[in-house]
Amino acid sequence: MVDPVDCEVQVREVLDRMAEAALRSGRRPEDVRLLGVTKTHPVERILPVARTGLVWALGENRVQEAEGKMENWPEDLSIPWHLIGHLQRNKARKAMALFDVIHSVDSLRLAETLDRLALEFDKAPYDIMIEVNTSGEASKHGISPEETLDLLDGIFSSCGHLNPVGLMTVGPLCDDQVRIGRAFGVLRELRDRATKEFGRPLPELSMGMSGDFELAIEEGSTIVRVGSAIFGERERRQ
C-alpha cells in the first residue's frame, strides 16, 4: 500500500529542488512545471501522487501501457497525460485518442499524420513538441539540431491543425555535468533561433529527468520529466 503522506513528501522535495534551481538561474519557480513519469508504475502507485494536486501532468513512454492505465483511472480525477516516448506512425491514431500533448514528434511524416488525426478527433489545434537529439547519441530518438528548423518550417507550412509549443530532449546518460549542460543549452539556443526565425512563440523546453532536472532548469527548462525521484525505482517488466 502506498502511503499518501510519503508521496506528498517526495513530490514536495522535488518541487523544492526545482524552485532552488530556478532561483539560482534568475527565474521564478512557477515558470517550471513538474511532469510525473509513470513508466512501469502501476495505477495504485500513481494515484496517491496525482491526488496530491502537486504534479502538473503525467507522462508515459508507451502508448499501450498508457491505455491500460487510463482504462483503470478513476473518473473523478482529471489530469493531463503527455506522451514523452518515441511514437511510431502506426500508433499515432491511438496516441491522439489518449494523450493531451505529444512531446516526441521527430519527422514531417509523423506530424502530417497527427495533423489529419487532430482534425478527425476534433482536437485542433493539438499541442506537440519536437524531439531533438542534442547529445548525438545513436541510442536516442529525435531529429538532429541541424534538421530541426526545416522540420518546424514544414509543420508551420503544412500542418495547420497542430500547435508546436516547444522542443524536447533527453540529456546524455553520463556523469559529465558540462556535457549534460551543453546538450540542454543547445536545445535552448535552438528554440531561441526558431522563435526569431518564424516569429512564433515556442515557450516550452521539455528537458531534465530525475538525475539532471536541476541542471536542465538552470539551462532554461520549463517542463521537467521526473519519475524515480517521485515514484521510486521502476518496476521490472515481466
Short mmCIF file of C-alpha atoms in Angstrom, two decimals:
data_model
loop_
_atom_site.label_atom_id
_atom_site.label_comp_id
_atom_site.label_asym_id
_atom_site.label_seq_id
_atom_site.Cartn_x
_atom_site.Cartn_y
_atom_site.Cartn_z
CA MET A 1 0.00 0.00 0.00
CA VAL A 2 1.36 3.40 -0.98
CA ASP A 3 1.35 5.96 1.84
CA PRO A 4 -0.20 9.24 0.56
CA VAL A 5 1.82 11.21 3.14
CA ASP A 6 5.09 9.76 1.83
CA CYS A 7 4.01 10.59 -1.72
CA GLU A 8 3.39 14.21 -0.85
CA VAL A 9 6.74 14.46 0.92
CA GLN A 10 8.57 13.08 -2.12
CA VAL A 11 6.80 15.43 -4.53
CA ARG A 12 7.42 18.45 -2.32
CA GLU A 13 11.12 17.58 -2.06
CA VAL A 14 11.36 17.58 -5.85
CA LEU A 15 9.43 20.85 -6.09
CA ASP A 16 11.76 22.44 -3.53
CA ARG A 17 14.80 21.39 -5.57
CA MET A 18 13.15 22.73 -8.71
CA ALA A 19 12.46 26.07 -7.04
CA GLU A 20 16.04 26.38 -5.80
CA ALA A 21 17.40 25.65 -9.29
CA ALA A 22 15.06 28.23 -10.83
CA LEU A 23 16.12 30.89 -8.33
CA ARG A 24 19.81 30.13 -8.94
CA SER A 25 19.28 30.86 -12.62
CA GLY A 26 17.34 34.08 -12.02
CA ARG A 27 13.97 32.57 -12.85
CA ARG A 28 10.70 32.21 -10.97
CA PRO A 29 9.87 28.77 -9.54
CA GLU A 30 6.41 28.93 -11.08
CA ASP A 31 7.99 29.12 -14.56
CA VAL A 32 8.94 25.42 -14.34
CA ARG A 33 6.36 22.63 -14.15
CA LEU A 34 6.63 19.07 -12.90
CA LEU A 35 5.56 16.19 -15.11
CA GLY A 36 5.43 12.85 -13.29
CA VAL A 37 6.81 10.00 -15.40
CA THR A 38 4.75 6.88 -14.72
CA LYS A 39 6.58 4.35 -16.91
CA THR A 40 6.25 0.78 -15.49
CA HIS A 41 4.49 2.06 -12.35
CA PRO A 42 1.01 0.65 -11.63
CA VAL A 43 -2.07 2.79 -11.17
CA GLU A 44 -2.16 2.15 -7.43
CA ARG A 45 1.26 3.77 -7.09
CA ILE A 46 0.45 6.69 -9.40
CA LEU A 47 -2.91 7.66 -7.89
CA PRO A 48 -1.66 8.94 -4.50
CA VAL A 49 0.82 11.20 -6.28
CA ALA A 50 -1.81 12.50 -8.70
CA ARG A 51 -4.21 13.16 -5.84
CA THR A 52 -1.72 15.49 -4.14
CA GLY A 53 -2.51 18.04 -6.86
CA LEU A 54 1.18 18.95 -6.94
CA VAL A 55 2.04 17.25 -10.24
CA TRP A 56 1.10 19.29 -13.31
CA ALA A 57 0.72 16.32 -15.66
CA LEU A 58 1.61 12.64 -16.09
CA GLY A 59 3.91 11.32 -18.78
CA GLU A 60 4.02 7.89 -20.37
CA ASN A 61 6.59 6.41 -22.73
CA ARG A 62 4.45 3.73 -24.36
CA VAL A 63 1.02 4.06 -25.92
CA GLN A 64 -0.11 0.55 -24.98
CA GLU A 65 0.96 0.90 -21.35
CA ALA A 66 -0.81 4.23 -21.06
CA GLU A 67 -4.01 2.79 -22.49
CA GLY A 68 -4.15 0.13 -19.79
CA LYS A 69 -3.65 2.68 -17.03
CA MET A 70 -6.22 5.10 -18.40
CA GLU A 71 -8.81 2.32 -18.59
CA ASN A 72 -8.43 1.89 -14.83
CA TRP A 73 -8.19 5.58 -14.00
CA PRO A 74 -10.92 7.00 -11.71
CA GLU A 75 -13.37 9.31 -13.44
CA ASP A 76 -13.24 11.81 -10.58
CA LEU A 77 -9.52 12.55 -11.03
CA SER A 78 -8.72 14.68 -14.05
CA ILE A 79 -5.08 15.25 -15.01
CA PRO A 80 -3.38 15.80 -18.38
CA TRP A 81 -1.49 12.88 -19.93
CA HIS A 82 1.55 13.51 -22.13
CA LEU A 83 3.30 11.07 -24.43
CA ILE A 84 7.04 11.50 -23.88
CA GLY A 85 8.37 8.35 -25.57
CA HIS A 86 9.07 7.62 -29.22
CA LEU A 87 5.95 7.42 -31.36
CA GLN A 88 5.65 5.20 -34.42
CA ARG A 89 3.24 6.35 -37.12
CA ASN A 90 1.18 3.15 -36.86
CA LYS A 91 0.37 4.08 -33.25
CA ALA A 92 -0.43 7.72 -33.96
CA ARG A 93 -4.21 7.20 -34.00
CA LYS A 94 -4.23 5.60 -30.57
CA ALA A 95 -1.85 8.25 -29.23
CA MET A 96 -4.11 11.03 -30.48
CA ALA A 97 -7.08 9.42 -28.76
CA LEU A 98 -5.27 9.06 -25.42
CA PHE A 99 -2.89 11.98 -24.92
CA ASP A 100 -3.31 15.71 -24.43
CA VAL A 101 0.20 16.55 -25.68
CA ILE A 102 2.87 14.64 -27.61
CA HIS A 103 6.49 15.59 -26.84
CA SER A 104 8.18 13.30 -29.35
CA VAL A 105 7.43 14.43 -32.91
CA ASP A 106 10.58 13.85 -34.96
CA SER A 107 9.55 13.76 -38.62
CA LEU A 108 7.29 15.61 -41.03
CA ARG A 109 5.52 12.36 -41.98
CA LEU A 110 4.56 11.79 -38.35
CA ALA A 111 3.47 15.42 -38.00
CA GLU A 112 1.29 15.19 -41.12
CA THR A 113 -0.36 12.04 -39.76
CA LEU A 114 -1.06 13.74 -36.43
CA ASP A 115 -2.36 16.80 -38.27
CA ARG A 116 -5.01 14.73 -40.06
CA LEU A 117 -5.92 12.94 -36.85
CA ALA A 118 -6.24 16.19 -34.89
CA LEU A 119 -8.92 17.30 -37.33
CA GLU A 120 -10.61 13.90 -37.31
CA PHE A 121 -10.67 13.75 -33.49
CA ASP A 122 -11.75 17.41 -33.22
CA LYS A 123 -8.64 18.20 -31.17
CA ALA A 124 -7.25 21.02 -33.29
CA PRO A 125 -5.13 22.91 -32.53
CA TYR A 126 -3.26 19.99 -30.94
CA ASP A 127 -0.15 20.71 -28.89
CA ILE A 128 3.07 18.97 -29.89
CA MET A 129 6.78 19.30 -29.22
CA ILE A 130 9.71 18.44 -31.45
CA GLU A 131 12.11 15.86 -30.03
CA VAL A 132 15.72 16.83 -30.74
CA ASN A 133 18.73 14.58 -30.21
CA THR A 134 21.08 17.21 -28.79
CA SER A 135 23.63 14.71 -27.47
CA GLY A 136 24.29 12.98 -30.78
CA GLU A 137 23.93 9.56 -29.14
CA ALA A 138 22.86 6.88 -31.62
CA SER A 139 20.74 5.18 -28.95
CA LYS A 140 18.44 8.18 -28.66
CA HIS A 141 15.47 9.14 -30.78
CA GLY A 142 14.92 12.64 -32.10
CA ILE A 143 15.82 14.80 -35.04
CA SER A 144 19.26 16.36 -35.25
CA PRO A 145 19.66 20.02 -34.26
CA GLU A 146 20.66 20.83 -37.85
CA GLU A 147 17.35 19.48 -39.21
CA THR A 148 15.06 20.99 -36.58
CA LEU A 149 14.33 24.34 -38.21
CA ASP A 150 13.45 22.64 -41.51
CA LEU A 151 11.04 20.33 -39.69
CA LEU A 152 9.42 23.25 -37.91
CA ASP A 153 9.10 25.10 -41.22
CA GLY A 154 7.35 22.10 -42.73
CA ILE A 155 4.97 21.81 -39.79
CA PHE A 156 4.14 25.51 -39.77
CA SER A 157 3.58 25.38 -43.55
CA SER A 158 1.52 22.20 -43.91
CA CYS A 159 0.14 21.15 -40.53
CA GLY A 160 -2.40 23.79 -39.64
CA HIS A 161 -4.15 21.61 -37.07
CA LEU A 162 -1.02 21.21 -34.94
CA ASN A 163 0.32 23.72 -32.43
CA PRO A 164 4.09 23.35 -31.90
CA VAL A 165 4.66 24.67 -28.37
CA GLY A 166 8.34 23.88 -27.92
CA LEU A 167 11.20 21.41 -28.07
CA MET A 168 12.12 18.30 -26.08
CA THR A 169 15.38 16.46 -25.47
CA VAL A 170 16.89 13.74 -23.29
CA GLY A 171 20.21 14.58 -21.71
CA PRO A 172 23.29 12.37 -22.15
CA LEU A 173 23.39 9.36 -19.86
CA CYS A 174 26.68 10.18 -18.17
CA ASP A 175 28.15 11.93 -15.13
CA ASP A 176 29.78 14.73 -17.11
CA GLN A 177 27.89 17.83 -15.93
CA VAL A 178 29.47 20.02 -18.59
CA ARG A 179 28.38 17.68 -21.36
CA ILE A 180 24.86 17.39 -19.97
CA GLY A 181 24.55 21.15 -19.58
CA ARG A 182 25.81 21.68 -23.12
CA ALA A 183 23.12 19.36 -24.52
CA PHE A 184 20.42 21.32 -22.68
CA GLY A 185 21.95 24.62 -23.78
CA VAL A 186 21.81 23.51 -27.42
CA LEU A 187 18.05 22.99 -27.11
CA ARG A 188 17.53 26.42 -25.56
CA GLU A 189 19.59 28.13 -28.24
CA LEU A 190 17.77 26.22 -30.96
CA ARG A 191 14.40 27.26 -29.54
CA ASP A 192 15.54 30.89 -29.43
CA ARG A 193 16.69 30.73 -33.07
CA ALA A 194 13.41 29.16 -34.17
CA THR A 195 11.36 31.77 -32.32
CA LYS A 196 13.27 34.54 -34.04
CA GLU A 197 13.20 32.96 -37.50
CA PHE A 198 9.50 32.05 -37.56
CA GLY A 199 8.19 34.88 -35.41
CA ARG A 200 6.10 32.42 -33.42
CA PRO A 201 6.36 31.64 -29.71
CA LEU A 202 7.79 28.28 -28.68
CA PRO A 203 7.53 28.68 -24.92
CA GLU A 204 8.24 25.14 -23.78
CA LEU A 205 11.56 23.37 -23.24
CA SER A 206 10.87 19.82 -22.04
CA MET A 207 14.19 18.66 -20.64
CA GLY A 208 15.53 17.20 -17.42
CA MET A 209 14.77 13.95 -15.61
CA SER A 210 15.34 12.63 -12.09
CA GLY A 211 19.11 12.69 -12.36
CA ASP A 212 19.62 16.01 -14.09
CA PHE A 213 16.49 18.18 -13.77
CA GLU A 214 18.22 20.86 -11.69
CA LEU A 215 20.85 21.38 -14.36
CA ALA A 216 18.11 21.42 -17.02
CA ILE A 217 16.27 24.15 -15.13
CA GLU A 218 19.43 26.21 -14.88
CA GLU A 219 19.69 25.90 -18.68
CA GLY A 220 16.10 27.06 -19.25
CA SER A 221 13.81 24.04 -18.92
CA THR A 222 10.11 24.81 -18.45
CA ILE A 223 8.97 21.17 -18.02
CA VAL A 224 10.94 18.53 -16.13
CA ARG A 225 10.02 14.86 -16.53
CA VAL A 226 10.62 13.17 -13.19
CA GLY A 227 9.89 9.52 -12.44
CA SER A 228 12.05 7.68 -9.90
CA ALA A 229 12.51 10.70 -7.61
CA ILE A 230 8.72 10.69 -7.13
CA PHE A 231 7.52 7.12 -7.64
CA GLY A 232 10.64 5.17 -6.67
CA GLU A 233 12.63 2.82 -8.87
CA ARG A 234 10.87 1.39 -11.90
CA GLU A 235 9.23 -1.97 -11.61
CA ARG A 236 10.76 -4.69 -13.77
CA ARG A 237 8.73 -5.80 -16.75
CA GLN A 238 7.63 -9.40 -16.62
#
